[in-house]
Amino acid sequence: MTGTVGNYSSGMILTVWSISSSVSIRSLKRQVLAMAPENKVLCGQEPTGGEVKMAFGKNKLRIILMILLGLTGLVLFYFSLRPVVTPAVEEGSLPPQGVTFLEGRYEGWEGTKRIWSLDAEEIFRTADGRRISFQGIKDIRFFQEDGRALFVRADQAVLDLKRNILTLDRVEGELNGGELLTDKMELNLEAKTIKCSQPLSLVKEELQLEAKQMEGNFQTEEYRFFEDLAVVQKNHRFWGRSFDYYAKEDRFEIQGAVEVELQL
């Protein structure tokens, strides 16, 4: 009896110790886990308070980004509805469109007959085909029926193709051996006429002439100088209404109330 009870008691004691040990271990595990909840996060188990805060921060950032994108879209939509104001461009402020030729020659023909030619450093033709401008003019020739030519030089020129009129600036011309100077000259290439509305001068041997205007025909070579006319030939000074010069015959006539002054 004594042995049996002792064994039973021992077994009971062992069992009770085992139970109490198990309870102590479980309690210890719970305490450890309660003290370090972040271990579960590292192991990928139940979410902790840190995960909830992180998820809330991401949602908040997403909402802010969506609001900013929405505002940006509204601003862009607003500006797209506003009328576009195009700045006014003054007429003539843009360079003309066309084609430029360097070191070229331009010739005027009537059928198979060449009437005139012009050599220039630069020739520009507008895209609409209405005008041709010349820069750095070297030589202009107007051909006569007897083979002679009237030579003219100018700084620049413009040819109006619609009216067939050539306008020259700062002109130096050769008129039957004489030198003609003026600031502007206009030539009607169809009518073969010349017109100067600026003061001009003609110097030919012992003849010197000044006038404010001149009209003529470069085919017949007949020219009239008038307005504020003053003519000097050798020791004589003449005043009159007009001075008519016939280049083919190399003679002149003074028309109107002529006054003569003799210089001794």
Short mmCIF file of C-alpha atoms in Angstrom, two decimals:
data_model
loop_
_atom_site.label_atom_id
_atom_site.label_comp_id
_atom_site.label_asym_id
_atom_site.label_seq_id
_atom_site.Cartn_x
_atom_site.Cartn_y
_atom_site.Cartn_z
CA MET A 1 0.00 0.00 0.00
CA THR A 2 2.77 2.31 0.94
CA GLY A 3 4.62 1.80 -2.31
CA THR A 4 1.60 2.23 -4.42
CA VAL A 5 0.53 5.41 -2.79
CA GLY A 6 4.00 6.76 -3.08
CA ASN A 7 4.11 6.07 -6.79
CA TYR A 8 0.70 7.59 -7.29
CA SER A 9 1.67 10.61 -5.31
CA SER A 10 4.82 10.95 -7.29
CA GLY A 11 2.84 10.72 -10.46
CA MET A 12 0.43 13.31 -9.27
CA ILE A 13 3.15 15.64 -8.26
CA LEU A 14 4.84 15.21 -11.59
CA THR A 15 1.65 15.85 -13.42
CA VAL A 16 0.86 18.91 -11.40
CA TRP A 17 4.36 20.22 -12.01
CA SER A 18 4.06 19.58 -15.69
CA ILE A 19 0.75 21.41 -15.83
CA SER A 20 2.06 24.31 -13.83
CA SER A 21 5.14 24.43 -16.01
CA SER A 22 3.03 24.46 -19.11
CA VAL A 23 0.87 27.23 -17.72
CA SER A 24 3.91 29.23 -16.76
CA ILE A 25 5.44 28.85 -20.20
CA ARG A 26 2.22 29.90 -21.94
CA SER A 27 1.85 32.85 -19.63
CA LEU A 28 5.44 33.82 -20.33
CA LYS A 29 4.87 33.58 -24.10
CA ARG A 30 1.81 35.78 -23.84
CA GLN A 31 3.75 38.35 -21.86
CA VAL A 32 6.60 38.33 -24.33
CA LEU A 33 4.26 38.68 -27.30
CA ALA A 34 2.31 41.38 -25.54
CA MET A 35 5.52 43.28 -24.89
CA ALA A 36 6.74 43.00 -28.46
CA PRO A 37 3.76 43.07 -30.83
CA GLU A 38 6.01 44.22 -33.64
CA ASN A 39 7.36 40.67 -33.96
CA LYS A 40 4.10 39.65 -35.59
CA VAL A 41 4.50 42.36 -38.22
CA LEU A 42 7.95 41.16 -39.08
CA CYS A 43 6.61 37.63 -39.43
CA GLY A 44 3.75 38.76 -41.64
CA GLN A 45 0.97 37.75 -39.27
CA GLU A 46 -1.82 39.89 -37.79
CA PRO A 47 -1.67 43.66 -38.58
CA THR A 48 -0.45 45.91 -35.82
CA GLY A 49 -1.21 49.55 -35.04
CA GLY A 50 1.82 50.60 -37.17
CA GLU A 51 0.35 48.99 -40.32
CA VAL A 52 -2.96 50.77 -39.85
CA LYS A 53 -1.22 54.13 -39.60
CA MET A 54 0.86 53.42 -42.72
CA ALA A 55 -2.22 52.46 -44.74
CA PHE A 56 -4.01 55.60 -43.59
CA GLY A 57 -1.01 57.75 -44.69
CA LYS A 58 -1.03 56.22 -48.18
CA ASN A 59 -4.76 56.86 -48.62
CA LYS A 60 -4.34 60.46 -47.53
CA LEU A 61 -1.49 61.03 -50.04
CA ARG A 62 -3.58 59.46 -52.80
CA ILE A 63 -6.49 61.78 -52.04
CA ILE A 64 -4.21 64.85 -52.09
CA LEU A 65 -2.75 63.83 -55.46
CA MET A 66 -6.23 63.31 -56.91
CA ILE A 67 -7.29 66.77 -55.69
CA LEU A 68 -4.20 68.40 -57.24
CA LEU A 69 -4.77 66.61 -60.55
CA GLY A 70 -8.39 67.73 -60.54
CA LEU A 71 -7.44 71.35 -59.91
CA THR A 72 -4.83 71.21 -62.68
CA GLY A 73 -7.44 69.88 -65.09
CA LEU A 74 -9.86 72.67 -64.18
CA VAL A 75 -7.18 75.33 -64.74
CA LEU A 76 -6.24 73.89 -68.14
CA PHE A 77 -9.90 73.69 -69.13
CA TYR A 78 -10.42 77.33 -68.10
CA PHE A 79 -7.51 78.59 -70.19
CA SER A 80 -8.65 76.48 -73.16
CA LEU A 81 -11.96 78.37 -73.15
CA ARG A 82 -10.30 81.80 -73.23
CA PRO A 83 -10.02 83.41 -76.70
CA VAL A 84 -6.55 83.42 -78.21
CA VAL A 85 -5.43 86.97 -78.93
CA THR A 86 -3.22 87.18 -82.01
CA PRO A 87 -0.84 90.15 -81.96
CA ALA A 88 -1.48 92.60 -84.77
CA VAL A 89 1.21 92.66 -87.46
CA GLU A 90 1.79 95.97 -89.14
CA GLU A 91 1.59 95.96 -92.91
CA GLY A 92 5.04 95.89 -94.42
CA SER A 93 6.72 94.68 -91.22
CA LEU A 94 7.24 91.19 -92.63
CA PRO A 95 9.83 90.68 -95.33
CA PRO A 96 8.37 90.04 -98.82
CA GLN A 97 8.45 86.52 -100.19
CA GLY A 98 10.17 85.80 -103.47
CA VAL A 99 13.31 84.65 -105.27
CA THR A 100 16.73 86.34 -105.21
CA PHE A 101 19.35 86.10 -107.95
CA LEU A 102 22.95 87.23 -107.41
CA GLU A 103 25.11 88.80 -110.11
CA GLY A 104 22.34 88.64 -112.69
CA ARG A 105 21.08 90.36 -115.82
CA TYR A 106 17.52 91.30 -116.67
CA GLU A 107 16.48 92.03 -120.27
CA GLY A 108 13.38 93.61 -121.76
CA TRP A 109 12.21 92.34 -125.15
CA GLU A 110 9.50 93.22 -127.65
CA GLY A 111 9.04 90.14 -129.76
CA THR A 112 12.51 89.30 -131.07
CA LYS A 113 13.86 92.80 -130.41
CA ARG A 114 15.84 93.55 -127.27
CA ILE A 115 14.85 96.97 -125.90
CA TRP A 116 16.91 97.28 -122.72
CA SER A 117 19.06 95.35 -120.26
CA LEU A 118 20.14 95.77 -116.63
CA ASP A 119 23.09 94.18 -114.79
CA ALA A 120 22.92 94.14 -110.97
CA GLU A 121 24.56 92.50 -107.99
CA GLU A 122 21.19 91.39 -106.65
CA ILE A 123 17.85 90.86 -108.39
CA PHE A 124 14.76 90.05 -106.30
CA ARG A 125 11.42 88.97 -107.79
CA THR A 126 8.38 88.90 -105.52
CA ALA A 127 6.35 85.70 -105.23
CA ASP A 128 3.24 87.36 -106.69
CA GLY A 129 5.21 88.30 -109.84
CA ARG A 130 4.25 91.98 -109.63
CA ARG A 131 7.60 93.58 -108.87
CA ILE A 132 11.32 93.12 -109.41
CA SER A 133 13.87 95.08 -107.38
CA PHE A 134 17.53 95.60 -108.26
CA GLN A 135 20.42 96.40 -105.90
CA GLY A 136 23.96 97.38 -106.79
CA ILE A 137 23.18 98.27 -110.40
CA LYS A 138 26.24 98.16 -112.60
CA ASP A 139 24.81 99.18 -115.95
CA ILE A 140 21.48 99.90 -117.69
CA ARG A 141 21.32 100.11 -121.48
CA PHE A 142 18.49 101.33 -123.70
CA PHE A 143 19.19 100.20 -127.25
CA GLN A 144 18.53 102.51 -130.20
CA GLU A 145 17.50 101.55 -133.72
CA ASP A 146 20.82 102.69 -135.20
CA GLY A 147 22.77 100.42 -132.82
CA ARG A 148 23.67 103.09 -130.26
CA ALA A 149 22.66 102.80 -126.61
CA LEU A 150 21.71 105.14 -123.79
CA PHE A 151 23.73 104.23 -120.68
CA VAL A 152 22.40 104.77 -117.16
CA ARG A 153 23.73 103.83 -113.72
CA ALA A 154 21.79 103.86 -110.44
CA ASP A 155 22.11 102.67 -106.86
CA GLN A 156 18.86 100.75 -106.97
CA ALA A 157 15.75 100.27 -109.09
CA VAL A 158 12.24 98.82 -108.96
CA LEU A 159 10.36 97.41 -111.95
CA ASP A 160 6.57 97.46 -111.70
CA LEU A 161 5.63 94.58 -114.00
CA LYS A 162 1.94 95.47 -114.00
CA ARG A 163 2.50 99.03 -115.26
CA ASN A 164 5.81 98.23 -117.00
CA ILE A 165 7.51 101.18 -115.28
CA LEU A 166 11.12 101.20 -114.09
CA THR A 167 11.98 103.60 -111.24
CA LEU A 168 15.64 104.46 -110.60
CA ASP A 169 17.20 106.04 -107.49
CA ARG A 170 20.35 108.21 -107.46
CA VAL A 171 20.89 108.19 -111.19
CA GLU A 172 23.96 108.87 -113.30
CA GLY A 173 23.15 108.82 -116.99
CA GLU A 174 25.08 109.34 -120.19
CA LEU A 175 23.19 111.51 -122.68
CA ASN A 176 24.97 111.73 -126.04
CA GLY A 177 28.33 112.28 -124.41
CA GLY A 178 26.91 114.40 -121.58
CA GLU A 179 26.49 113.47 -117.91
CA LEU A 180 23.00 113.57 -116.43
CA LEU A 181 22.55 113.53 -112.62
CA THR A 182 19.31 113.28 -110.61
CA ASP A 183 17.95 111.61 -107.47
CA LYS A 184 15.04 109.81 -109.15
CA MET A 185 14.04 108.86 -112.67
CA GLU A 186 10.96 107.04 -113.96
CA LEU A 187 10.93 105.22 -117.28
CA ASN A 188 7.79 103.94 -119.00
CA LEU A 189 9.18 100.94 -120.89
CA GLU A 190 6.09 100.57 -123.05
CA ALA A 191 5.80 104.22 -124.12
CA LYS A 192 9.63 104.67 -124.11
CA THR A 193 9.33 107.85 -122.05
CA ILE A 194 11.52 109.31 -119.30
CA LYS A 195 10.32 111.51 -116.46
CA CYS A 196 12.30 113.26 -113.71
CA SER A 197 10.46 115.09 -110.93
CA GLN A 198 13.57 115.85 -108.89
CA PRO A 199 16.16 118.58 -109.53
CA LEU A 200 18.68 117.50 -112.16
CA SER A 201 21.73 118.69 -114.02
CA LEU A 202 23.28 118.04 -117.42
CA VAL A 203 26.92 118.74 -118.24
CA LYS A 204 28.07 118.33 -121.84
CA GLU A 205 31.34 119.86 -123.00
CA GLU A 206 30.86 123.63 -122.56
CA LEU A 207 27.15 123.34 -121.81
CA GLN A 208 25.84 123.28 -118.23
CA LEU A 209 22.15 122.98 -117.46
CA GLU A 210 20.06 122.89 -114.29
CA ALA A 211 16.31 122.35 -113.97
CA LYS A 212 13.75 120.92 -111.56
CA GLN A 213 12.02 118.61 -114.04
CA MET A 214 12.65 116.74 -117.27
CA GLU A 215 10.52 114.73 -119.70
CA GLY A 216 11.59 112.91 -122.83
CA ASN A 217 11.59 109.89 -125.09
CA PHE A 218 14.62 107.62 -125.08
CA GLN A 219 13.69 106.14 -128.45
CA THR A 220 13.43 109.43 -130.35
CA GLU A 221 16.09 110.95 -128.04
CA GLU A 222 14.19 114.18 -127.57
CA TYR A 223 14.23 115.70 -124.07
CA ARG A 224 12.69 118.79 -122.47
CA PHE A 225 14.09 120.41 -119.30
CA PHE A 226 11.89 122.95 -117.49
CA GLU A 227 11.04 124.77 -114.24
CA ASP A 228 13.69 127.03 -112.70
CA LEU A 229 15.77 126.54 -115.83
CA ALA A 230 19.33 127.89 -115.93
CA VAL A 231 21.71 127.27 -118.86
CA VAL A 232 25.35 128.26 -119.20
CA GLN A 233 27.27 127.91 -122.48
CA LYS A 234 30.74 129.31 -122.70
CA ASN A 235 30.36 132.97 -121.62
CA HIS A 236 26.58 133.11 -121.98
CA ARG A 237 23.91 132.48 -119.34
CA PHE A 238 20.35 131.76 -120.48
CA TRP A 239 16.99 131.72 -118.70
CA GLY A 240 13.74 130.57 -120.22
CA ARG A 241 10.62 128.45 -119.83
CA SER A 242 12.12 125.25 -121.24
CA PHE A 243 15.23 123.79 -122.82
CA ASP A 244 14.64 121.27 -125.63
CA TYR A 245 17.52 118.97 -126.49
CA TYR A 246 17.60 116.81 -129.65
CA ALA A 247 20.32 114.27 -128.99
CA LYS A 248 20.38 112.69 -132.46
CA GLU A 249 21.07 116.08 -134.04
CA ASP A 250 23.02 117.32 -131.01
CA ARG A 251 21.22 120.67 -130.94
CA PHE A 252 19.02 122.53 -128.44
CA GLU A 253 16.34 125.22 -128.35
CA ILE A 254 15.33 127.50 -125.50
CA GLN A 255 11.59 128.24 -125.42
CA GLY A 256 9.65 131.03 -123.69
CA ALA A 257 10.73 134.45 -122.52
CA VAL A 258 14.44 134.02 -123.03
CA GLU A 259 16.93 136.10 -121.14
CA VAL A 260 20.61 136.12 -122.09
CA GLU A 261 23.51 137.30 -120.01
CA LEU A 262 26.89 137.73 -121.64
CA GLN A 263 29.95 137.32 -119.47
CA LEU A 264 32.99 139.17 -120.79
#
